[in-house]
Coordinates of C-alpha atoms in Angstrom, one line a residue:
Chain V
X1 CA 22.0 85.8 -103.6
X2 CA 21.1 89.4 -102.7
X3 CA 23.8 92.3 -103.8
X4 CA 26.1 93.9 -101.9
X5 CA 26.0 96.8 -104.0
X6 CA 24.3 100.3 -102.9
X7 CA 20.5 100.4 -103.2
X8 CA 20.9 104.0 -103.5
X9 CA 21.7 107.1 -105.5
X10 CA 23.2 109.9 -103.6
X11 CA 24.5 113.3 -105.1
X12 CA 25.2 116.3 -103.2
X13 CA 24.4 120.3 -104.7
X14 CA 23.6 123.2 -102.6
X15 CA 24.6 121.6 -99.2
X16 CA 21.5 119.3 -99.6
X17 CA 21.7 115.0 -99.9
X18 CA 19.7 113.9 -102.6
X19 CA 18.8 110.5 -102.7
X20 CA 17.4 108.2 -105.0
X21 CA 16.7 104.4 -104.8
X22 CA 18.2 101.8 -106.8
X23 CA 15.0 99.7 -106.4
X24 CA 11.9 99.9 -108.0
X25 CA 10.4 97.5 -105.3
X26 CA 11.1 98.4 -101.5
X27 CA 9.3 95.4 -100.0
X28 CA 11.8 93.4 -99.0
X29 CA 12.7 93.6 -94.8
X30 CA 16.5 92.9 -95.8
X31 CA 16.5 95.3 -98.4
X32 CA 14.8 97.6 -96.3
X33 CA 17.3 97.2 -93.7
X34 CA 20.7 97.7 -95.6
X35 CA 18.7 101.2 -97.1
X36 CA 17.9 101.9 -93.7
X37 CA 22.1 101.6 -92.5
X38 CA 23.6 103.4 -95.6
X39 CA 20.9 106.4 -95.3
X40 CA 21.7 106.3 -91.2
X41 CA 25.4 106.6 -92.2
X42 CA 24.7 109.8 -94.6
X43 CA 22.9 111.5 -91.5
X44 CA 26.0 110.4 -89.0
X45 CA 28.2 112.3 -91.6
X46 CA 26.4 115.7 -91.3
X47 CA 26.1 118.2 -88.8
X48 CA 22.8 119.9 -89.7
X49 CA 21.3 116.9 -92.3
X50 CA 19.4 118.3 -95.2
X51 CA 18.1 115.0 -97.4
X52 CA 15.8 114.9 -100.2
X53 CA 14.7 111.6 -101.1
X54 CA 13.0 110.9 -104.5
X55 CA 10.8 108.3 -104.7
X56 CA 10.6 108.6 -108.6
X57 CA 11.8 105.3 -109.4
X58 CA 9.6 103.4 -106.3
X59 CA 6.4 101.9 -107.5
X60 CA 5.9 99.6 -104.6
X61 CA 6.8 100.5 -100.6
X62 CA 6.2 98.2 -97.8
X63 CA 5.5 99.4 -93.9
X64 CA 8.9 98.5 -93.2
X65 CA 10.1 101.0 -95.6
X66 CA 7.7 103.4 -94.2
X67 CA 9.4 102.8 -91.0
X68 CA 13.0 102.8 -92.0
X69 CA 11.7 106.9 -92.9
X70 CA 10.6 107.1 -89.3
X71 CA 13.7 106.5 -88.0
X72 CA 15.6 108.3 -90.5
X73 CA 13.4 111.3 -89.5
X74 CA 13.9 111.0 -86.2
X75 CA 17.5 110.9 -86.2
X76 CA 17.6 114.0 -88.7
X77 CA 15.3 115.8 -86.2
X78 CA 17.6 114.8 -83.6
X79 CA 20.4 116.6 -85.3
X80 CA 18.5 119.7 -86.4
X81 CA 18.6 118.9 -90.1
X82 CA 15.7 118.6 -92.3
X83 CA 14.2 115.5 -94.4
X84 CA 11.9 116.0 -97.5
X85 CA 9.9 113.3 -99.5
X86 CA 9.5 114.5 -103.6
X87 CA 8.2 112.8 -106.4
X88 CA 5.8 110.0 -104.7
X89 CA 3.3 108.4 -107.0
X90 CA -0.2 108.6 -105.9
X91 CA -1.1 105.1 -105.5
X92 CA 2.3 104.9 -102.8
X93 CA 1.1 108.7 -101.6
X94 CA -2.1 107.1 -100.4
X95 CA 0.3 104.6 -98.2
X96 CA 1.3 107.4 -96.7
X97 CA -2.5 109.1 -96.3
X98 CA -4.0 106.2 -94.8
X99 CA -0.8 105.9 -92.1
X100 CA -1.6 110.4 -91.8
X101 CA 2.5 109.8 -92.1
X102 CA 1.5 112.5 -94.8
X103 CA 1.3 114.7 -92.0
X104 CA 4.3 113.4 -90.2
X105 CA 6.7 113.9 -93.3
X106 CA 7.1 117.1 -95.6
X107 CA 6.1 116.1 -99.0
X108 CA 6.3 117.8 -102.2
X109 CA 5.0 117.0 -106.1
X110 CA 9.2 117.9 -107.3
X111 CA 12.2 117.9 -106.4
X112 CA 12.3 121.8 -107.5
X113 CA 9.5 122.4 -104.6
X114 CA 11.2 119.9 -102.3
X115 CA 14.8 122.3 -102.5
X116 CA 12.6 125.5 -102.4
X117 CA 11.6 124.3 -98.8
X118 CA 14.4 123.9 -97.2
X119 CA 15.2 126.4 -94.9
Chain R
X1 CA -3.3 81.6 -117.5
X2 CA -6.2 80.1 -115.2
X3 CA -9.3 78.4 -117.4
X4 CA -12.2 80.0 -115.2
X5 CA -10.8 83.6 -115.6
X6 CA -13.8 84.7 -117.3
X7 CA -16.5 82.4 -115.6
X8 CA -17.8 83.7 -112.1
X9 CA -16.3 80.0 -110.2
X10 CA -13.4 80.5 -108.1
X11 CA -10.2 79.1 -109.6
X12 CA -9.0 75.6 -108.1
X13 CA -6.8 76.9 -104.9
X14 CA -3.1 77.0 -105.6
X15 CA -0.6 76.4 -102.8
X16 CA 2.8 77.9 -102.1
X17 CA 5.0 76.8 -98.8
X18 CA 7.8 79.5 -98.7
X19 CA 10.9 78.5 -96.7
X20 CA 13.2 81.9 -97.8
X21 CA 12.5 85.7 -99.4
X22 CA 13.1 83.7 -102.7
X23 CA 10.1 81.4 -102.3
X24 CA 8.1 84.1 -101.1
X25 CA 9.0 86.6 -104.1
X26 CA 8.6 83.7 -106.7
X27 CA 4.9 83.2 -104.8
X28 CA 4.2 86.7 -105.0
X29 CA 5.2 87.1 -108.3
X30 CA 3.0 84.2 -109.9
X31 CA 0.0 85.6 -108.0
X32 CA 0.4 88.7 -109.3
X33 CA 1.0 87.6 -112.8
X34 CA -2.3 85.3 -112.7
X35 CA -4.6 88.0 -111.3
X36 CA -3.3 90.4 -114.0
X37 CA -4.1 87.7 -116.9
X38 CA -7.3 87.4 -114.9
X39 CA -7.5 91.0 -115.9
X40 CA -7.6 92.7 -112.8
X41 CA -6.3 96.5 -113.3
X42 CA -3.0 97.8 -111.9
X43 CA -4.7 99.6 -108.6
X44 CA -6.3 96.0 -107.8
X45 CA -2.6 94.5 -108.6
X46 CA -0.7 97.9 -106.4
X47 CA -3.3 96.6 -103.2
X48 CA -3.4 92.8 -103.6
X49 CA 0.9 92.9 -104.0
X50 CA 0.9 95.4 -100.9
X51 CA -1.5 93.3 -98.8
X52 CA 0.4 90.2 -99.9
X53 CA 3.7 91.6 -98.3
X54 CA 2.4 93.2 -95.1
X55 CA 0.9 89.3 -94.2
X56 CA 4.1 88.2 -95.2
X57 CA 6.5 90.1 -93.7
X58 CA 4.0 89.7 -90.0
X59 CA 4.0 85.8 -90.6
X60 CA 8.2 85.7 -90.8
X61 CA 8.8 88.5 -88.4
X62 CA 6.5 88.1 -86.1
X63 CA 4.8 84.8 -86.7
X64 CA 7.5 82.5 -87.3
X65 CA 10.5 84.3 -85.8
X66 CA 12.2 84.0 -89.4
X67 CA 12.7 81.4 -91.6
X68 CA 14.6 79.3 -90.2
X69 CA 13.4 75.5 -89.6
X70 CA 9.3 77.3 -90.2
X71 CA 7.7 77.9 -93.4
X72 CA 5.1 80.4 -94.7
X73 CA 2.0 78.7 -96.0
X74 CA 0.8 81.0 -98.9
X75 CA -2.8 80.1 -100.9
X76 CA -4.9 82.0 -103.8
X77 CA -7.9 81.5 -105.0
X78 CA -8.5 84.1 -107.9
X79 CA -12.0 84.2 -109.8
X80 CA -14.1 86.6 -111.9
X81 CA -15.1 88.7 -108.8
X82 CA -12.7 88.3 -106.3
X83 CA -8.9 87.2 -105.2
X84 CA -9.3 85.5 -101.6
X85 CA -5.1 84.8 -100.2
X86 CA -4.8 82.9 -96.7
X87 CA -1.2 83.1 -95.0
X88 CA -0.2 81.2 -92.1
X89 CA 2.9 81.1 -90.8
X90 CA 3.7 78.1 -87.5
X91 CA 3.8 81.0 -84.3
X92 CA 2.0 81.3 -81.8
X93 CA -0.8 83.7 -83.1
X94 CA -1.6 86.7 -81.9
X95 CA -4.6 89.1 -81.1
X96 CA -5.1 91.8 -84.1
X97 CA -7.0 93.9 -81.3
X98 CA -3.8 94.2 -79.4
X99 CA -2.3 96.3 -82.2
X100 CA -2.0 99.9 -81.1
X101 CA -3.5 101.9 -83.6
X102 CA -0.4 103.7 -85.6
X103 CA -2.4 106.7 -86.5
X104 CA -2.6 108.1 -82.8
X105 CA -0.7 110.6 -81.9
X106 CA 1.5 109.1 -79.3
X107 CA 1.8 106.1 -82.1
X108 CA 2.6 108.0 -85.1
X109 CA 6.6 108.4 -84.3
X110 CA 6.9 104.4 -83.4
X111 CA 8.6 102.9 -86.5
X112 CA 6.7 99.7 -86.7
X113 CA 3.1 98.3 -86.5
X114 CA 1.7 99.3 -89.7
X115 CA 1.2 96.6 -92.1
X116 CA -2.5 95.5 -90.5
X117 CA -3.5 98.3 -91.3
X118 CA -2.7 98.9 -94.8
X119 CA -4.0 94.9 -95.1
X120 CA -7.3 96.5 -94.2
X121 CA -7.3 99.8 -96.2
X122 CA -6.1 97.8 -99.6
X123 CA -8.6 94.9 -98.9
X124 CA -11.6 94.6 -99.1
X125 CA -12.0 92.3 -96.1
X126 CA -9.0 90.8 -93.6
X127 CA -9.9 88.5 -91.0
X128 CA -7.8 86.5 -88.8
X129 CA -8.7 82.6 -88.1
X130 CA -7.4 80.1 -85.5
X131 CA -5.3 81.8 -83.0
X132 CA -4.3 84.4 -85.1
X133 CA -1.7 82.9 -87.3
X134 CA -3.8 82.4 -90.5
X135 CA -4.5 85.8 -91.7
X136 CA -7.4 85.7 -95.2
X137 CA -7.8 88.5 -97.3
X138 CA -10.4 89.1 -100.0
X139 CA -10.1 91.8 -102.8
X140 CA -13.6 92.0 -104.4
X141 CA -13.3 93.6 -107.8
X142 CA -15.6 96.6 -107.7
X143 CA -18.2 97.1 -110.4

């Protein structure tokens, strides 16, 4: 029976949400979905969201997931916050390469460069 | 662990009908498990799990509406060279040509309709059979 517990990590320093998953697998749709609602309810929180989201503990991510960040970056846009993607490992990077969603998202090697860029 | 791992036949095909997430995880996880004593390396094992879950997740979303009352029909044959997986769900089918291309611009904000195409950049060959609800994918080991 699946958890009801958060899938995430959130901490907050410097007026910037960083996030971490729970998860070392973000396949599953349902999964997906509940990461999807408690990031959405973060950005509803905040005026101006600024999120970093660390992928450092992901070693699998579906196309749902990769959606779920669409959406997420839509609705931060939306707001005129800012979304950054740090600590992705090359194999998942290469998701994000073959979608050019590299080119959609700002993504940095750490999560030193990833605060750096926030303006 | 599979006798013909280190013999160039293709291993007897093995057969999973998944009726929830758990039938498909325990499914996914066995394959993966078998293709690793097979010794396939972890970049063959990242693509094969990927691939695995796009066709999945298409074949319960899309295919069979969700699980309930319809099942997933999951097969692997896993050999020296090459991994060959069929998945068919019970839809309707579909035509894989009708898929917008995600990369476009006018595509790239739309947060679905990506999982074909990671099936065919992991992969070394997709196609789709029958109306377009059995989906096969064959990883050929390079080298």
């Amino acid at each position: 029976m699946a958890s009801t517990a958060s899938r995430l990590r959130v901490t907050e320093k410097d007026d910037i949400t960083r996030i971490e998953f729970v998860d070392r697998n973000i396949l599953d749709e349902a999964n997906i979905q509940r990461i999807g609602e408690e990031i959405s309810e973060i950005v509803d929180a905040q005026s101006h969201p600024k999120l970093l989201i660390n992928f450092s503990n992901v070693d699998h991510l579906s196309s749902a997931a990769l959606g779920t960040l669409i959406t997420i970056n839509n609705k931060i846009r939306s707001k005129d916050g800012q979304m950054r993607l740090v600590n992705i490992d090359p194999q998942i990077y290469e998701v994000f390469v073959i979608t050019k969603l590299n080119k959609l998202f700002q993504i940095h090697d750490t999560i030193e460069d990833g605060v750096a860029s926030f303006t | 662990m599979l006798d013909n791992c280190n013999s160039n036949e293709v291993s007897e095909k093995r057969c999973y009908r998944c009726a929830s997430r758990e039938d498909v995880e325990l499914a996914q996880n066995t394959i993966i498990e078998t293709i690793t004593e097979c010794g396939y390396d972890q970049p063959a094992c990242f693509a094969i799990r990927l691939a695995l879950e796009e066709a999945v997740n298409n074949a319960v979303k899309h295919g069979n509406r969700g699980y309930a009352d319809k099942t997933v029909a999951l097969s692997c044959q896993i050999g020296k060279s090459q991994v060959v997986i069929d998945v068919e769900d019970e839809g309707a089918g579909f035509d894989p040509a009708s898929v917008p291309d995600p990369t476009r611009t006018e595509n790239v904000e739309i947060p679905a309709g990506r999982g074909i195409m990671l099936m065919r950049a992991f992969m070394t060959d997709v196609e789709f059979l029958e109306v377009g609800n059995h989906v096969r994918m064959t990883y050929k080991r390079s080298g």
